[in-house]
Amino acid sequence: METLSMWIKTRRQEQTETAAATATTTIAAMSRSRITTHATTTHGLNSIWSHFYAFVVAVAVAMLLNCQVCQGAGRAPPEPYFGRYIGQFTNFAHGIKGSIYAVDESTLFVKSFAYDGTGPDAFFWVGKTARPSPEGYIIPYPEEYIGSDPPVLQAHNNTDIILRLPMGKRIKDIRWLSVWCRRFTVDFGEVFIPPGIDVPKPRVLPEFRRLAHGLRSSNISVLDAKTFYIPNLHYDGAGPDAYFWVGNGSEPNIMGIKVPNEIGSLEPLRGYQGEDIEIQLPGSLTVYDIDWLAVWCVEFRHNFGHVFIPKDLDVPPALGQTKITPSWWYSPTTTTPRPVYSNCREILPNKLQVKWELQGEYVQIELFGRISEDQYMAFGLSGANGRAQMAQSDVVVAFYDTNARVFRAEDYFISDLSQCDGHRGVCPDERLGARNNVVVVSGDRKGGVTSIRYKRLLQTNEAIYDMPIPIDREVSIIAAVGPLNARKEANAHSHTSSDHNPDDIRINFSKRNDHSCKNSLYDVKDESGPKPWPTRKIKGEQKFRASIGATGGKRGYTAITGVPSWGIAWYINDLLIPEITVERGLTYEFLIEGGNDPAQPARYHPFYITDSPEGGLGQKTGLEARKQKAYAGVEYDEDGNAIPTGVGRYCEWEHRTVDRSAEFDDFEQYKSTLVFKCEDGEPGYMNWTVPMNAPDTLYYQCFTHNNLGWKINVVDAGASTAPVHRQLGRNQWLFYIMLTVLSLVASSRLTNGLLA
């Protein structure tokens, strides 16, 4: 430790001396200029002003250069550093004292707090009114307490206190901090938050540079002045004497210092397989003292990989506010003690398991799913307690983003069982103008199993789209797995017990040892899917009936089109998404039964014909909308906005019970498990004359949702309408003509021969 202290002291002295030397050189140069000016000036008064001016300029330049050099060298803020200074408590009663600092977006630090403790009902109190008032709320202190109500504030004499804003509140959401007596509505002392205060924030760095032993990670974060967060860490553990290593210089070198691992050990590093860990710099060392973080083999002096620390950091101070994940949460390849308690439920048999733990105001959840890379797993609170209900539910959709190559967990609100149109449906909170209140902690994919760990506040700051997670009782949950669409958003899952939980399942998130998982999903054998049904085709018809129906699970829509389905699709003449063949110049009639009430997005599917294989013109704007052309079912207003016209009553081929598509080898058998139901009203009607310049392939689609329809093959006149018997007649007629010609030629030659 003494060596470490000397290293830090030397490092900071070098930075200070460099700044001082630069400033001294500048002042000396300015002094020489001043002497020259004095020698050449004939007026004494001007000489005095010149001296004064030169001195002021020299000091200003020296201060500026000193500041720039400090920043350029990455020197820490003035010691001691407590965060962004807010102000002093103004005392009105009971000897309130203390200096207040903004540590990060949701944490305050009170330095040397004093209070005589004689107030009968006093608390730390914050709010956003003009002055402290009863319209505020308590910041509990101490943070951990027994019972349902926070304890009354006790006496303090120069105590350093960390205050965490509750319920997801941030410093930007409050205007003042007060020591407030709730019973008598009296303000004992107050301080006001400067408007627009720029608080320190964690800094995201690049991932580890990949040099040896399979070392890699996702983007590393500096959580505070001493803490690194390293997500998705991979390392084969084969280095004989490898450690986390920090130091100075343009590259990692032998003049570094060991950093303890995630459990505070200085043993050589074990192997990591996609884990997320946090490590803290030892002693008084901070991120402002180092240039890089590396994984370094001391014995062989070899760098396995590193990341550089930028010089312009403005991260929170290390005051103990950063809660390090407990060591039992990590899942190392080597043997470690089992957690004190563990919770695990298998929600979907052999397909989805969930583990959870409470961590203060947060719940940390890990989902394990046997899903492919184009699928998601969803878990959250049911829309109705006492049963599994998707509508009005608050869920997290977790998946691996193959485009960005990152694991994601997105906060969703399900207003309706329909595709998200940006306003309603199965929508990420961010598409509804709210926040994603879920933080990904780690992710991994191996052996056909995707695991994603995330955390969220038990009670967020959004009353509309986020439901509070109770910890005093059981709550009904829902879970599902399904396909992702092109936007990397959740598409409809199949309605089978293996893809969602049809029955009510309840969890008490504060319960311990709720462990009913019998086997690991990694041990489940993969089963191949059912054989897809062949594509149906319609030729020679000029009248079509378009209604909605079930997609046929893994045998139907997705198998035919190669893209995920929403769970419903177009049925044309009672066939699931058949290929239609039409002729240029001919007119076709469509009876449309896709719904006509925009207030029910799950039952509103205007029919239209387009050159887009995706459809969903009503969701598109700007350039995205202009990329597709509508050939029928759409009109445009004077402002160029697309208006759907292919609307009519809603009719659907529904499951009688559950989806049984996997049981049947052909569509006709499957259709016998469906029932056709129509709402009151009349079908819509659309006439379409195929343009002579229409492309060879068009699509019938839904105006408000993506991927409900399929292909229209466009051919020239006469190419598709002739029945088979007529085509055979033409062939026979040609045969008779050719036979007649040959017969006449043969007869002519025979006659000529006889005459000869």
JSON list of C-alpha atoms in Angstrom, two decimals, residues 455-544:
[
{"chain": "A", "resi": 455, "resn": "LYS", "atom": "CA", "xyz": [-32.67, -5.03, -13.46]},
{"chain": "A", "resi": 456, "resn": "ARG", "atom": "CA", "xyz": [-35.40, -2.45, -12.98]},
{"chain": "A", "resi": 457, "resn": "LEU", "atom": "CA", "xyz": [-36.76, -0.35, -10.15]},
{"chain": "A", "resi": 458, "resn": "LEU", "atom": "CA", "xyz": [-39.55, -1.88, -8.11]},
{"chain": "A", "resi": 459, "resn": "GLN", "atom": "CA", "xyz": [-41.40, 1.39, -8.64]},
{"chain": "A", "resi": 460, "resn": "THR", "atom": "CA", "xyz": [-40.44, 3.58, -11.57]},
{"chain": "A", "resi": 461, "resn": "ASN", "atom": "CA", "xyz": [-41.43, 7.16, -12.22]},
{"chain": "A", "resi": 462, "resn": "GLU", "atom": "CA", "xyz": [-43.93, 6.30, -14.98]},
{"chain": "A", "resi": 463, "resn": "ALA", "atom": "CA", "xyz": [-47.47, 5.65, -13.79]},
{"chain": "A", "resi": 464, "resn": "ILE", "atom": "CA", "xyz": [-49.00, 4.88, -17.21]},
{"chain": "A", "resi": 465, "resn": "TYR", "atom": "CA", "xyz": [-46.68, 2.37, -18.82]},
{"chain": "A", "resi": 466, "resn": "ASP", "atom": "CA", "xyz": [-44.88, 0.80, -15.81]},
{"chain": "A", "resi": 467, "resn": "MET", "atom": "CA", "xyz": [-46.61, -1.20, -13.08]},
{"chain": "A", "resi": 468, "resn": "PRO", "atom": "CA", "xyz": [-45.03, -1.23, -9.59]},
{"chain": "A", "resi": 469, "resn": "ILE", "atom": "CA", "xyz": [-43.66, -4.62, -8.56]},
{"chain": "A", "resi": 470, "resn": "PRO", "atom": "CA", "xyz": [-45.15, -5.45, -5.15]},
{"chain": "A", "resi": 471, "resn": "ILE", "atom": "CA", "xyz": [-42.94, -7.15, -2.56]},
{"chain": "A", "resi": 472, "resn": "ASP", "atom": "CA", "xyz": [-45.59, -7.71, 0.12]},
{"chain": "A", "resi": 473, "resn": "ARG", "atom": "CA", "xyz": [-47.69, -10.26, -1.78]},
{"chain": "A", "resi": 474, "resn": "GLU", "atom": "CA", "xyz": [-47.87, -12.57, -4.76]},
{"chain": "A", "resi": 475, "resn": "VAL", "atom": "CA", "xyz": [-48.54, -11.11, -8.19]},
{"chain": "A", "resi": 476, "resn": "SER", "atom": "CA", "xyz": [-49.67, -12.76, -11.43]},
{"chain": "A", "resi": 477, "resn": "ILE", "atom": "CA", "xyz": [-47.02, -12.90, -14.15]},
{"chain": "A", "resi": 478, "resn": "ILE", "atom": "CA", "xyz": [-46.96, -13.65, -17.85]},
{"chain": "A", "resi": 479, "resn": "ALA", "atom": "CA", "xyz": [-44.22, -15.00, -20.08]},
{"chain": "A", "resi": 480, "resn": "ALA", "atom": "CA", "xyz": [-43.83, -15.85, -23.76]},
{"chain": "A", "resi": 481, "resn": "VAL", "atom": "CA", "xyz": [-41.35, -16.60, -26.49]},
{"chain": "A", "resi": 482, "resn": "GLY", "atom": "CA", "xyz": [-41.85, -15.57, -30.09]},
{"chain": "A", "resi": 483, "resn": "PRO", "atom": "CA", "xyz": [-40.31, -14.17, -33.28]},
{"chain": "A", "resi": 484, "resn": "LEU", "atom": "CA", "xyz": [-38.73, -10.74, -33.76]},
{"chain": "A", "resi": 485, "resn": "ASN", "atom": "CA", "xyz": [-39.80, -8.59, -36.69]},
{"chain": "A", "resi": 486, "resn": "ALA", "atom": "CA", "xyz": [-37.59, -6.49, -38.96]},
{"chain": "A", "resi": 487, "resn": "ARG", "atom": "CA", "xyz": [-37.56, -3.64, -36.40]},
{"chain": "A", "resi": 488, "resn": "LYS", "atom": "CA", "xyz": [-36.23, -6.04, -33.76]},
{"chain": "A", "resi": 489, "resn": "GLU", "atom": "CA", "xyz": [-39.55, -5.76, -31.94]},
{"chain": "A", "resi": 490, "resn": "ALA", "atom": "CA", "xyz": [-41.75, -8.51, -30.54]},
{"chain": "A", "resi": 491, "resn": "ASN", "atom": "CA", "xyz": [-44.08, -10.20, -32.99]},
{"chain": "A", "resi": 492, "resn": "ALA", "atom": "CA", "xyz": [-47.02, -12.36, -31.97]},
{"chain": "A", "resi": 493, "resn": "HIS", "atom": "CA", "xyz": [-46.16, -15.68, -30.39]},
{"chain": "A", "resi": 494, "resn": "SER", "atom": "CA", "xyz": [-47.94, -18.96, -31.12]},
{"chain": "A", "resi": 495, "resn": "HIS", "atom": "CA", "xyz": [-50.92, -19.76, -28.90]},
{"chain": "A", "resi": 496, "resn": "THR", "atom": "CA", "xyz": [-49.56, -22.97, -27.46]},
{"chain": "A", "resi": 497, "resn": "SER", "atom": "CA", "xyz": [-48.65, -23.81, -23.89]},
{"chain": "A", "resi": 498, "resn": "SER", "atom": "CA", "xyz": [-45.01, -24.08, -24.94]},
{"chain": "A", "resi": 499, "resn": "ASP", "atom": "CA", "xyz": [-44.93, -20.47, -26.20]},
{"chain": "A", "resi": 500, "resn": "HIS", "atom": "CA", "xyz": [-46.81, -18.66, -23.42]},
{"chain": "A", "resi": 501, "resn": "ASN", "atom": "CA", "xyz": [-48.36, -19.45, -20.04]},
{"chain": "A", "resi": 502, "resn": "PRO", "atom": "CA", "xyz": [-52.13, -19.83, -20.43]},
{"chain": "A", "resi": 503, "resn": "ASP", "atom": "CA", "xyz": [-52.64, -20.46, -16.70]},
{"chain": "A", "resi": 504, "resn": "ASP", "atom": "CA", "xyz": [-52.24, -18.08, -13.79]},
{"chain": "A", "resi": 505, "resn": "ILE", "atom": "CA", "xyz": [-48.73, -18.19, -12.32]},
{"chain": "A", "resi": 506, "resn": "ARG", "atom": "CA", "xyz": [-47.92, -16.07, -9.28]},
{"chain": "A", "resi": 507, "resn": "ILE", "atom": "CA", "xyz": [-44.59, -14.97, -7.80]},
{"chain": "A", "resi": 508, "resn": "ASN", "atom": "CA", "xyz": [-43.72, -13.20, -4.57]},
{"chain": "A", "resi": 509, "resn": "PHE", "atom": "CA", "xyz": [-40.58, -11.31, -5.58]},
{"chain": "A", "resi": 510, "resn": "SER", "atom": "CA", "xyz": [-39.47, -10.88, -1.96]},
{"chain": "A", "resi": 511, "resn": "LYS", "atom": "CA", "xyz": [-39.66, -14.60, -1.25]},
{"chain": "A", "resi": 512, "resn": "ARG", "atom": "CA", "xyz": [-36.48, -16.61, -0.63]},
{"chain": "A", "resi": 513, "resn": "ASN", "atom": "CA", "xyz": [-35.68, -20.14, -1.75]},
{"chain": "A", "resi": 514, "resn": "ASP", "atom": "CA", "xyz": [-38.53, -20.21, -4.25]},
{"chain": "A", "resi": 515, "resn": "HIS", "atom": "CA", "xyz": [-36.65, -22.74, -6.35]},
{"chain": "A", "resi": 516, "resn": "SER", "atom": "CA", "xyz": [-38.69, -25.21, -8.40]},
{"chain": "A", "resi": 517, "resn": "CYS", "atom": "CA", "xyz": [-36.39, -25.53, -11.45]},
{"chain": "A", "resi": 518, "resn": "LYS", "atom": "CA", "xyz": [-35.51, -29.24, -11.60]},
{"chain": "A", "resi": 519, "resn": "ASN", "atom": "CA", "xyz": [-33.20, -29.27, -14.62]},
{"chain": "A", "resi": 520, "resn": "SER", "atom": "CA", "xyz": [-31.02, -26.87, -16.57]},
{"chain": "A", "resi": 521, "resn": "LEU", "atom": "CA", "xyz": [-32.26, -25.79, -19.98]},
{"chain": "A", "resi": 522, "resn": "TYR", "atom": "CA", "xyz": [-28.78, -26.56, -21.26]},
{"chain": "A", "resi": 523, "resn": "ASP", "atom": "CA", "xyz": [-29.61, -30.26, -20.76]},
{"chain": "A", "resi": 524, "resn": "VAL", "atom": "CA", "xyz": [-32.80, -30.18, -22.84]},
{"chain": "A", "resi": 525, "resn": "LYS", "atom": "CA", "xyz": [-32.51, -31.93, -26.19]},
{"chain": "A", "resi": 526, "resn": "ASP", "atom": "CA", "xyz": [-33.37, -29.88, -29.25]},
{"chain": "A", "resi": 527, "resn": "GLU", "atom": "CA", "xyz": [-36.40, -31.12, -31.20]},
{"chain": "A", "resi": 528, "resn": "SER", "atom": "CA", "xyz": [-36.84, -30.41, -34.89]},
{"chain": "A", "resi": 529, "resn": "GLY", "atom": "CA", "xyz": [-39.92, -28.50, -35.96]},
{"chain": "A", "resi": 530, "resn": "PRO", "atom": "CA", "xyz": [-42.84, -29.85, -38.01]},
{"chain": "A", "resi": 531, "resn": "LYS", "atom": "CA", "xyz": [-42.84, -30.03, -41.81]},
{"chain": "A", "resi": 532, "resn": "PRO", "atom": "CA", "xyz": [-44.28, -26.86, -43.42]},
{"chain": "A", "resi": 533, "resn": "TRP", "atom": "CA", "xyz": [-47.44, -26.97, -45.53]},
{"chain": "A", "resi": 534, "resn": "PRO", "atom": "CA", "xyz": [-47.10, -26.35, -49.28]},
{"chain": "A", "resi": 535, "resn": "THR", "atom": "CA", "xyz": [-48.09, -22.94, -50.62]},
{"chain": "A", "resi": 536, "resn": "ARG", "atom": "CA", "xyz": [-51.67, -22.73, -51.96]},
{"chain": "A", "resi": 537, "resn": "LYS", "atom": "CA", "xyz": [-52.21, -21.04, -55.34]},
{"chain": "A", "resi": 538, "resn": "ILE", "atom": "CA", "xyz": [-55.21, -19.39, -56.98]},
{"chain": "A", "resi": 539, "resn": "LYS", "atom": "CA", "xyz": [-55.33, -18.99, -60.77]},
{"chain": "A", "resi": 540, "resn": "GLY", "atom": "CA", "xyz": [-58.12, -18.12, -63.17]},
{"chain": "A", "resi": 541, "resn": "GLU", "atom": "CA", "xyz": [-60.33, -16.46, -60.53]},
{"chain": "A", "resi": 542, "resn": "GLN", "atom": "CA", "xyz": [-61.56, -12.87, -60.66]},
{"chain": "A", "resi": 543, "resn": "LYS", "atom": "CA", "xyz": [-63.49, -12.67, -57.38]},
{"chain": "A", "resi": 544, "resn": "PHE", "atom": "CA", "xyz": [-61.75, -12.88, -54.00]}
]
